[in-house]
mmCIF file of C-alpha atoms in Angstrom:
data_model
loop_
_atom_site.group_PDB
_atom_site.id
_atom_site.type_symbol
_atom_site.label_atom_id
_atom_site.label_comp_id
_atom_site.label_asym_id
_atom_site.label_seq_id
_atom_site.Cartn_x
_atom_site.Cartn_y
_atom_site.Cartn_z
ATOM 1 C CA UNK A 1 57.093 166.006 -27.482
ATOM 2 C CA UNK A 2 53.914 165.355 -28.352
ATOM 3 C CA UNK A 3 52.528 164.398 -24.917
ATOM 4 C CA UNK A 4 54.192 167.702 -23.452
ATOM 5 C CA UNK A 5 53.018 170.322 -26.140
ATOM 6 C CA UNK A 6 50.132 170.531 -28.208
ATOM 7 C CA UNK A 7 49.548 172.679 -31.321
ATOM 8 C CA UNK A 8 45.793 173.475 -31.133
ATOM 9 C CA UNK A 9 43.134 172.759 -28.427
ATOM 10 C CA UNK A 10 40.555 170.172 -29.136
ATOM 11 C CA UNK A 11 37.919 172.107 -31.057
ATOM 12 C CA UNK A 12 35.234 169.625 -29.061
ATOM 13 C CA UNK A 13 36.846 170.812 -25.672
ATOM 14 C CA UNK A 14 36.353 174.491 -27.119
ATOM 15 C CA UNK A 15 32.912 173.813 -27.627
ATOM 16 C CA UNK A 16 32.098 172.479 -24.440
ATOM 17 C CA UNK A 17 33.577 175.271 -22.642
ATOM 18 C CA UNK A 18 31.928 178.151 -24.643
ATOM 19 C CA UNK A 19 28.634 176.316 -23.879
ATOM 20 C CA UNK A 20 28.925 176.753 -20.448
ATOM 21 C CA UNK A 21 28.638 180.785 -20.685
ATOM 22 C CA UNK A 22 25.053 182.367 -20.562
ATOM 23 C CA UNK A 23 23.502 182.067 -24.363
ATOM 24 C CA UNK A 24 23.337 185.987 -24.707
ATOM 25 C CA UNK A 25 26.894 186.205 -23.808
ATOM 26 C CA UNK A 26 27.771 183.417 -25.884
ATOM 27 C CA UNK A 27 26.122 184.214 -28.943
ATOM 28 C CA UNK A 28 27.919 188.266 -28.540
ATOM 29 C CA UNK A 29 31.137 186.651 -27.345
ATOM 30 C CA UNK A 30 31.548 183.145 -28.678
ATOM 31 C CA UNK A 31 33.582 183.577 -31.970
ATOM 32 C CA UNK A 32 36.269 185.786 -29.810
ATOM 33 C CA UNK A 33 36.345 183.352 -27.089
ATOM 34 C CA UNK A 34 37.077 180.501 -29.314
ATOM 35 C CA UNK A 35 39.942 182.820 -30.956
ATOM 36 C CA UNK A 36 41.424 184.022 -27.708
ATOM 37 C CA UNK A 37 41.549 180.553 -25.828
ATOM 38 C CA UNK A 38 43.015 178.591 -29.506
ATOM 39 C CA UNK A 39 45.698 181.538 -29.552
ATOM 40 C CA UNK A 40 46.684 181.658 -25.985
ATOM 41 C CA UNK A 41 46.917 177.621 -26.210
ATOM 42 C CA UNK A 42 48.724 177.328 -29.571
ATOM 43 C CA UNK A 43 51.867 175.382 -28.873
ATOM 44 C CA UNK A 44 51.926 175.325 -25.016
ATOM 45 C CA UNK A 45 52.657 172.441 -22.758
ATOM 46 C CA UNK A 46 49.412 170.524 -21.499
ATOM 47 C CA UNK A 47 49.604 171.793 -18.327
ATOM 48 C CA UNK A 48 49.079 175.127 -19.367
ATOM 49 C CA UNK A 49 46.402 174.224 -21.894
ATOM 50 C CA UNK A 50 44.607 173.101 -18.840
ATOM 51 C CA UNK A 51 44.843 176.128 -16.673
ATOM 52 C CA UNK A 52 43.296 177.841 -19.714
ATOM 53 C CA UNK A 53 40.694 175.219 -19.933
ATOM 54 C CA UNK A 54 39.806 175.967 -16.041
ATOM 55 C CA UNK A 55 39.930 179.821 -16.081
ATOM 56 C CA UNK A 56 37.990 179.906 -18.893
ATOM 57 C CA UNK A 57 35.460 177.396 -17.318
ATOM 58 C CA UNK A 58 35.561 179.398 -14.031
ATOM 59 C CA UNK A 59 35.092 182.748 -15.769
ATOM 60 C CA UNK A 60 31.895 180.798 -17.578
ATOM 61 C CA UNK A 61 30.456 179.594 -14.650
ATOM 62 C CA UNK A 62 30.827 182.965 -12.637
ATOM 63 C CA UNK A 63 28.835 185.006 -15.787
ATOM 64 C CA UNK A 64 26.052 182.223 -15.428
ATOM 65 C CA UNK A 65 25.605 182.031 -11.750
ATOM 66 C CA UNK A 66 26.199 185.896 -11.621
ATOM 67 C CA UNK A 67 28.681 186.095 -9.121
ATOM 68 C CA UNK A 68 31.312 187.552 -11.376
ATOM 69 C CA UNK A 69 33.251 190.769 -9.851
ATOM 70 C CA UNK A 70 30.311 193.462 -11.790
ATOM 71 C CA UNK A 71 27.758 191.335 -10.017
ATOM 72 C CA UNK A 72 26.678 192.390 -6.412
ATOM 73 C CA UNK A 73 26.454 189.148 -5.374
ATOM 74 C CA UNK A 74 30.608 188.589 -6.102
ATOM 75 C CA UNK A 75 30.863 191.964 -4.050
ATOM 76 C CA UNK A 76 28.960 190.111 -1.548
ATOM 77 C CA UNK A 77 31.059 186.967 -1.512
ATOM 78 C CA UNK A 78 34.117 188.831 -1.756
ATOM 79 C CA UNK A 79 33.553 190.107 1.481
ATOM 80 C CA UNK A 80 32.367 186.583 3.211
ATOM 81 C CA UNK A 81 35.409 184.732 1.756
ATOM 82 C CA UNK A 82 38.105 186.140 4.083
ATOM 83 C CA UNK A 83 35.705 186.566 7.288
ATOM 84 C CA UNK A 84 34.779 183.035 6.893
ATOM 85 C CA UNK A 85 38.304 181.568 6.220
ATOM 86 C CA UNK A 86 39.369 183.547 9.335
ATOM 87 C CA UNK A 87 36.682 182.121 11.768
ATOM 88 C CA UNK A 88 37.341 179.032 10.597
ATOM 89 C CA UNK A 89 41.271 179.281 11.334
ATOM 90 C CA UNK A 90 40.129 180.760 14.771
ATOM 91 C CA UNK A 91 38.103 177.574 15.211
ATOM 92 C CA UNK A 92 40.438 175.191 13.974
ATOM 93 C CA UNK A 93 43.086 176.975 16.449
ATOM 94 C CA UNK A 94 40.899 176.450 18.921
ATOM 95 C CA UNK A 95 40.077 172.978 18.333
ATOM 96 C CA UNK A 96 43.876 172.157 17.810
ATOM 97 C CA UNK A 97 45.991 174.202 19.999
ATOM 98 C CA UNK A 98 44.928 172.612 23.629
ATOM 99 C CA UNK A 99 45.294 169.315 22.257
ATOM 100 C CA UNK A 100 48.777 169.419 21.178
ATOM 101 C CA UNK A 101 50.631 168.224 24.279
ATOM 102 C CA UNK A 102 47.867 165.117 24.600
ATOM 103 C CA UNK A 103 48.180 164.098 21.192
ATOM 104 C CA UNK A 104 52.241 164.038 21.582
ATOM 105 C CA UNK A 105 51.803 162.556 24.868
ATOM 106 C CA UNK A 106 49.631 159.781 23.600
ATOM 107 C CA UNK A 107 51.695 158.791 20.568
ATOM 108 C CA UNK A 108 54.505 158.759 23.056
ATOM 109 C CA UNK A 109 52.603 156.725 25.893
ATOM 110 C CA UNK A 110 49.610 155.057 23.874
ATOM 111 C CA UNK A 111 46.492 153.994 25.952
ATOM 112 C CA UNK A 112 46.976 150.301 27.163
ATOM 113 C CA UNK A 113 44.759 148.305 25.041
ATOM 114 C CA UNK A 114 44.701 150.722 21.990
ATOM 115 C CA UNK A 115 48.277 150.403 20.938
ATOM 116 C CA UNK A 116 50.416 153.589 19.226
ATOM 117 C CA UNK A 117 48.199 152.934 15.889
ATOM 118 C CA UNK A 118 45.226 154.220 17.689
ATOM 119 C CA UNK A 119 47.098 157.354 19.183
ATOM 120 C CA UNK A 120 48.186 158.250 15.509
ATOM 121 C CA UNK A 121 45.203 158.133 14.081
ATOM 122 C CA UNK A 122 43.508 159.951 16.401
ATOM 123 C CA UNK A 123 46.299 162.736 15.586
ATOM 124 C CA UNK A 124 45.949 162.470 12.278
ATOM 125 C CA UNK A 125 42.222 162.835 12.341
ATOM 126 C CA UNK A 126 42.806 166.107 14.719
ATOM 127 C CA UNK A 127 45.377 167.635 12.006
ATOM 128 C CA UNK A 128 43.363 166.595 9.117
ATOM 129 C CA UNK A 129 40.358 168.524 10.897
ATOM 130 C CA UNK A 130 42.405 171.797 11.843
ATOM 131 C CA UNK A 131 45.451 171.985 10.152
ATOM 132 C CA UNK A 132 44.767 172.795 6.590
ATOM 133 C CA UNK A 133 42.654 176.058 7.683
ATOM 134 C CA UNK A 134 45.687 177.313 9.452
ATOM 135 C CA UNK A 135 47.730 176.397 6.402
ATOM 136 C CA UNK A 136 45.088 178.225 4.005
ATOM 137 C CA UNK A 137 44.999 181.307 6.706
ATOM 138 C CA UNK A 138 48.902 181.425 6.619
ATOM 139 C CA UNK A 139 48.963 181.864 2.669
ATOM 140 C CA UNK A 140 45.784 184.453 2.410
ATOM 141 C CA UNK A 141 47.684 186.522 5.271
ATOM 142 C CA UNK A 142 50.954 186.472 2.839
ATOM 143 C CA UNK A 143 48.349 187.883 -0.021
ATOM 144 C CA UNK A 144 48.303 184.923 -2.170
ATOM 145 C CA UNK A 145 44.469 184.412 -2.144
ATOM 146 C CA UNK A 146 44.328 182.162 -5.051
ATOM 147 C CA UNK A 147 46.224 179.764 -3.467
ATOM 148 C CA UNK A 148 44.666 180.660 -0.212
ATOM 149 C CA UNK A 149 41.266 179.629 -2.128
ATOM 150 C CA UNK A 150 42.665 176.154 -3.175
ATOM 151 C CA UNK A 151 43.788 175.335 -0.070
ATOM 152 C CA UNK A 152 40.578 176.645 1.901
ATOM 153 C CA UNK A 153 38.532 174.180 -0.306
ATOM 154 C CA UNK A 154 40.873 171.502 0.380
ATOM 155 C CA UNK A 155 40.456 171.929 3.869
ATOM 156 C CA UNK A 156 36.699 171.931 3.741
ATOM 157 C CA UNK A 157 36.541 168.546 1.836
ATOM 158 C CA UNK A 158 38.978 167.116 4.716
ATOM 159 C CA UNK A 159 36.980 168.672 7.293
ATOM 160 C CA UNK A 160 33.762 166.620 5.714
ATOM 161 C CA UNK A 161 35.284 163.805 5.430
ATOM 162 C CA UNK A 162 36.569 163.580 9.007
ATOM 163 C CA UNK A 163 33.499 164.582 10.611
ATOM 164 C CA UNK A 164 31.589 162.196 8.502
ATOM 165 C CA UNK A 165 33.766 159.262 10.090
ATOM 166 C CA UNK A 166 32.471 160.323 13.164
ATOM 167 C CA UNK A 167 28.438 159.342 12.259
ATOM 168 C CA UNK A 168 25.884 161.160 10.569
ATOM 169 C CA UNK A 169 24.148 162.587 13.629
ATOM 170 C CA UNK A 170 22.032 165.515 13.338
ATOM 171 C CA UNK A 171 24.452 168.057 15.355
ATOM 172 C CA UNK A 172 27.472 166.349 13.164
ATOM 173 C CA UNK A 173 25.745 166.761 9.783
ATOM 174 C CA UNK A 174 25.159 170.288 10.739
ATOM 175 C CA UNK A 175 29.063 170.627 11.083
ATOM 176 C CA UNK A 176 29.427 169.280 8.164
ATOM 177 C CA UNK A 177 27.183 171.669 5.942
ATOM 178 C CA UNK A 178 28.948 174.362 7.721
ATOM 179 C CA UNK A 179 32.939 173.388 6.459
ATOM 180 C CA UNK A 180 31.194 172.748 3.052
ATOM 181 C CA UNK A 181 29.335 176.292 3.183
ATOM 182 C CA UNK A 182 32.517 177.645 4.575
ATOM 183 C CA UNK A 183 34.503 176.439 1.831
ATOM 184 C CA UNK A 184 32.404 177.179 -0.894
ATOM 185 C CA UNK A 185 32.527 180.970 -0.015
ATOM 186 C CA UNK A 186 35.933 180.762 -0.198
ATOM 187 C CA UNK A 187 35.893 179.334 -3.764
ATOM 188 C CA UNK A 188 33.199 181.029 -4.940
ATOM 189 C CA UNK A 189 34.491 184.618 -4.285
ATOM 190 C CA UNK A 190 36.216 186.733 -6.856
ATOM 191 C CA UNK A 191 39.711 186.288 -6.249
ATOM 192 C CA UNK A 192 40.319 190.094 -7.925
ATOM 193 C CA UNK A 193 37.535 191.547 -5.032
ATOM 194 C CA UNK A 194 39.252 190.062 -2.008
ATOM 195 C CA UNK A 195 40.548 192.871 0.397
ATOM 196 C CA UNK A 196 44.511 191.309 0.105
ATOM 197 C CA UNK A 197 45.580 194.709 1.285
ATOM 198 C CA UNK A 198 47.908 194.584 4.470
ATOM 199 C CA UNK A 199 44.725 196.217 6.288
ATOM 200 C CA UNK A 200 42.572 193.480 4.905
ATOM 201 C CA UNK A 201 45.603 190.713 5.788
ATOM 202 C CA UNK A 202 45.638 192.359 9.425
ATOM 203 C CA UNK A 203 42.124 191.911 9.895
ATOM 204 C CA UNK A 204 41.749 188.193 8.780
ATOM 205 C CA UNK A 205 44.587 187.208 10.990
ATOM 206 C CA UNK A 206 43.018 189.441 14.052
ATOM 207 C CA UNK A 207 39.833 187.734 13.713
ATOM 208 C CA UNK A 208 41.374 184.492 13.527
ATOM 209 C CA UNK A 209 43.300 185.039 17.011
ATOM 210 C CA UNK A 210 40.125 186.784 18.426
ATOM 211 C CA UNK A 211 38.231 183.980 17.880
ATOM 212 C CA UNK A 212 40.936 181.563 19.082
ATOM 213 C CA UNK A 213 42.466 182.831 22.102
ATOM 214 C CA UNK A 214 39.902 184.084 24.248
ATOM 215 C CA UNK A 215 38.160 180.563 23.631
ATOM 216 C CA UNK A 216 41.060 178.947 24.651
ATOM 217 C CA UNK A 217 41.431 181.162 27.822
ATOM 218 C CA UNK A 218 37.693 180.503 28.655
ATOM 219 C CA UNK A 219 38.055 176.729 28.158
ATOM 220 C CA UNK A 220 40.859 176.491 30.402
ATOM 221 C CA UNK A 221 39.999 178.800 33.087
ATOM 222 C CA UNK A 222 36.366 179.380 33.008
ATOM 223 C CA UNK A 223 34.373 177.269 31.697
ATOM 224 C CA UNK A 224 32.794 175.771 35.256
ATOM 225 C CA UNK A 225 31.286 179.481 35.529
ATOM 226 C CA UNK A 226 29.215 179.400 32.324
ATOM 227 C CA UNK A 227 25.932 178.697 31.774
ATOM 228 C CA UNK A 228 26.451 176.932 28.768
ATOM 229 C CA UNK A 229 28.843 174.549 27.694
ATOM 230 C CA UNK A 230 31.697 175.883 25.639
ATOM 231 C CA UNK A 231 30.971 174.894 22.570
ATOM 232 C CA UNK A 232 27.460 176.248 22.563
ATOM 233 C CA UNK A 233 28.963 179.507 22.944
ATOM 234 C CA UNK A 234 31.299 179.194 20.202
ATOM 235 C CA UNK A 235 28.818 180.635 17.556
ATOM 236 C CA UNK A 236 27.488 183.564 19.853
ATOM 237 C CA UNK A 237 31.303 184.428 20.055
ATOM 238 C CA UNK A 238 31.971 184.103 16.317
ATOM 239 C CA UNK A 239 29.406 186.352 15.642
ATOM 240 C CA UNK A 240 30.739 188.773 18.559
ATOM 241 C CA UNK A 241 33.922 188.538 17.038
ATOM 242 C CA UNK A 242 32.655 189.531 13.275
ATOM 243 C CA UNK A 243 30.280 192.515 14.448
ATOM 244 C CA UNK A 244 32.949 195.067 14.531
ATOM 245 C CA UNK A 245 34.201 194.234 11.437
ATOM 246 C CA UNK A 246 30.747 194.475 10.003
ATOM 247 C CA UNK A 247 30.249 197.909 12.122
ATOM 248 C CA UNK A 248 33.623 199.051 10.584
ATOM 249 C CA UNK A 249 32.278 198.304 6.786
ATOM 250 C CA UNK A 250 28.951 200.213 7.739
ATOM 251 C CA UNK A 251 30.049 203.098 9.767
ATOM 252 C CA UNK A 252 32.478 204.641 6.964
ATOM 253 C CA UNK A 253 31.701 207.657 5.215
ATOM 254 C CA UNK A 254 30.881 205.668 2.002
ATOM 255 C CA UNK A 255 29.663 202.261 3.829
ATOM 256 C CA UNK A 256 30.094 199.319 1.287
ATOM 257 C CA UNK A 257 26.826 197.512 1.937
ATOM 258 C CA UNK A 258 27.447 194.575 -0.176
ATOM 259 C CA UNK A 259 30.656 193.649 1.716
ATOM 260 C CA UNK A 260 29.293 194.432 4.695
ATOM 261 C CA UNK A 261 26.435 191.943 3.942
ATOM 262 C CA UNK A 262 28.890 189.376 3.048
ATOM 263 C CA UNK A 263 30.816 189.865 6.623
ATOM 264 C CA UNK A 264 27.249 188.535 7.957
ATOM 265 C CA UNK A 265 27.091 185.678 5.645
ATOM 266 C CA UNK A 266 30.464 184.471 6.523
ATOM 267 C CA UNK A 267 29.396 183.872 9.946
ATOM 268 C CA UNK A 268 26.347 182.407 9.204
ATOM 269 C CA UNK A 269 27.614 178.811 8.580
ATOM 270 C CA UNK A 270 28.170 178.232 11.855
ATOM 271 C CA UNK A 271 24.031 178.290 12.784
ATOM 272 C CA UNK A 272 24.107 175.082 10.645
ATOM 273 C CA UNK A 273 24.453 172.680 13.498
ATOM 274 C CA UNK A 274 21.420 174.545 14.884
ATOM 275 C CA UNK A 275 19.379 174.149 11.838
ATOM 276 C CA UNK A 276 20.505 170.657 11.688
ATOM 277 C CA UNK A 277 19.345 169.947 15.234
ATOM 278 C CA UNK A 278 16.022 171.830 14.727
ATOM 279 C CA UNK A 279 15.051 169.858 12.053
ATOM 280 C CA UNK A 280 15.985 166.282 13.060
ATOM 281 C CA UNK A 281 15.431 166.936 16.794
ATOM 282 C CA UNK A 282 11.969 166.960 18.733
ATOM 283 C CA UNK A 283 9.946 169.924 17.867
ATOM 284 C CA UNK A 284 9.530 170.724 21.530
ATOM 285 C CA UNK A 285 12.815 172.420 21.705
ATOM 286 C CA UNK A 286 12.260 174.562 18.442
ATOM 287 C CA UNK A 287 11.586 177.221 20.518
ATOM 288 C CA UNK A 288 14.809 176.760 22.939
ATOM 289 C CA UNK A 289 16.913 176.819 19.148
ATOM 290 C CA UNK A 290 15.149 179.668 18.042
ATOM 291 C CA UNK A 291 16.101 181.452 21.040
ATOM 292 C CA UNK A 292 19.681 180.394 20.874
ATOM 293 C CA UNK A 293 19.702 181.170 16.936
ATOM 294 C CA UNK A 294 18.916 184.791 18.082
ATOM 295 C CA UNK A 295 21.056 184.927 20.603
ATOM 296 C CA UNK A 296 24.094 184.163 17.541
ATOM 297 C CA UNK A 297 22.637 187.026 15.428
ATOM 298 C CA UNK A 298 22.367 189.257 17.835
ATOM 299 C CA UNK A 299 26.100 190.852 17.613
ATOM 300 C CA UNK A 300 25.695 191.507 14.202
ATOM 301 C CA UNK A 301 22.161 193.001 14.675
ATOM 302 C CA UNK A 302 24.135 195.459 17.497
ATOM 303 C CA UNK A 303 26.546 196.360 15.056
ATOM 304 C CA UNK A 304 24.105 197.518 12.272
ATOM 305 C CA UNK A 305 22.142 199.480 15.219
ATOM 306 C CA UNK A 306 25.152 201.412 16.215
ATOM 307 C CA UNK A 307 25.907 201.697 12.372
ATOM 308 C CA UNK A 308 23.027 203.674 11.460
ATOM 309 C CA UNK A 309 23.110 205.344 15.123
ATOM 310 C CA UNK A 310 26.363 206.719 13.706
ATOM 311 C CA UNK A 311 25.177 207.751 10.004
ATOM 312 C CA UNK A 312 22.130 209.580 11.546
ATOM 313 C CA UNK A 313 24.675 211.841 14.011
ATOM 314 C CA UNK A 314 26.270 212.498 10.879
ATOM 315 C CA UNK A 315 23.478 213.493 9.042
ATOM 316 C CA UNK A 316 22.090 215.725 11.992
ATOM 317 C CA UNK A 317 25.969 217.519 12.528
ATOM 318 C CA UNK A 318 25.779 217.968 8.870
ATOM 319 C CA UNK A 319 22.550 219.624 8.476
ATOM 320 C CA UNK A 320 22.599 221.518 11.341
ATOM 321 C CA UNK A 321 22.442 225.493 11.134
ATOM 322 C CA UNK A 322 25.206 226.995 12.478
ATOM 323 C CA UNK A 323 25.372 229.203 15.137
ATOM 324 C CA UNK A 324 24.445 233.085 14.398
ATOM 325 C CA UNK A 325 28.062 235.106 14.863
#
C-alpha cells in the first residue's frame, strides 16, 4: 500500500511550495499553510497529494503574480478568458467546418503521388489545430470552467505545435504568439470569478457562432467582392463581435470596468500577427499596418464611446429638474 498512499507529505516539498508565496504572506501564514497541507495530505492517495500540491502552488503563484480573485488583475483576466476562448473556438469553427468535406474526400481519394499518408497527416494537423478549441468551448458551455481551462491550455499547446511545423515566418510567429496568449489568458483567469452562469455560457457560445457562421458565409459567397482577403478581415470581425459584449458591461447601471477591460484584452491577441509583420517586414509598410491595427481596434473604441454616451444621457436625465405642475 505504500505505493498508493502516504502517511505525510515530504517536508522538503512543503518548504518548496511555501517558498512560492510572497515573503510577507509567507511570514504571516506559513505555519498555518504547512499545518493545513499536512492535515489535508495525511494518509491520502498519491494522486490526491499531487492535486493538493498543484492547488497550493497555483494559489501561491496567483498571490505572487497578483492575479488572485481579490486582485484587480484577476478580475480583468476573469473577463478576458471566456471571451478569448469563445473567439478562438469561433476561429476554429471557421477554419474547420468548410474543410471537413474536403478532408474526408481526400482520405477516400488521395492525391495521385501523395498517397493516403499525406491525406491522413493533413487531416490530423487540421483537427489538432481546431477541434481542441471547440472541445474546450463545449466543456465551458456545460459550466465546467476548471476542465475547460485545462482543455484550453492543451489546445493552445497543440495549435502552437502545428503552426511550428509550417515554418517560422513572421505571420506564423504572430499566430503562435496569439495562440500562446489566448492559452495564457484561459489558464491564468481565477476559476471562481469566471462567469459560468447561464447568461455567461450563452454569451460564450453566441460569440463563437457570431465569429464562425458569418465568416464562413462571407468566405463562400462574398469573398470576391471584398477589398481585403477574408483572413485579413478576421481580426476586424473578431473585434466587432466582442464590441457588444464590451458595451453590455460598460453601459449597465453599475458597470464592471475591470471585466470590461478584460473583454478588450480577450480580443487583442489577434493583433499579434500584425505586430510580428510590422517588426520583421519592411519599415515602409509600418504605416499601413498601423492603419489596419486601428481598424481592428475601432469597434472596441466605438463600444466605449457609446457606453459613455449612455451614461451621460442617464446622468442628464436624473439631474434635470422636474417640470412645474
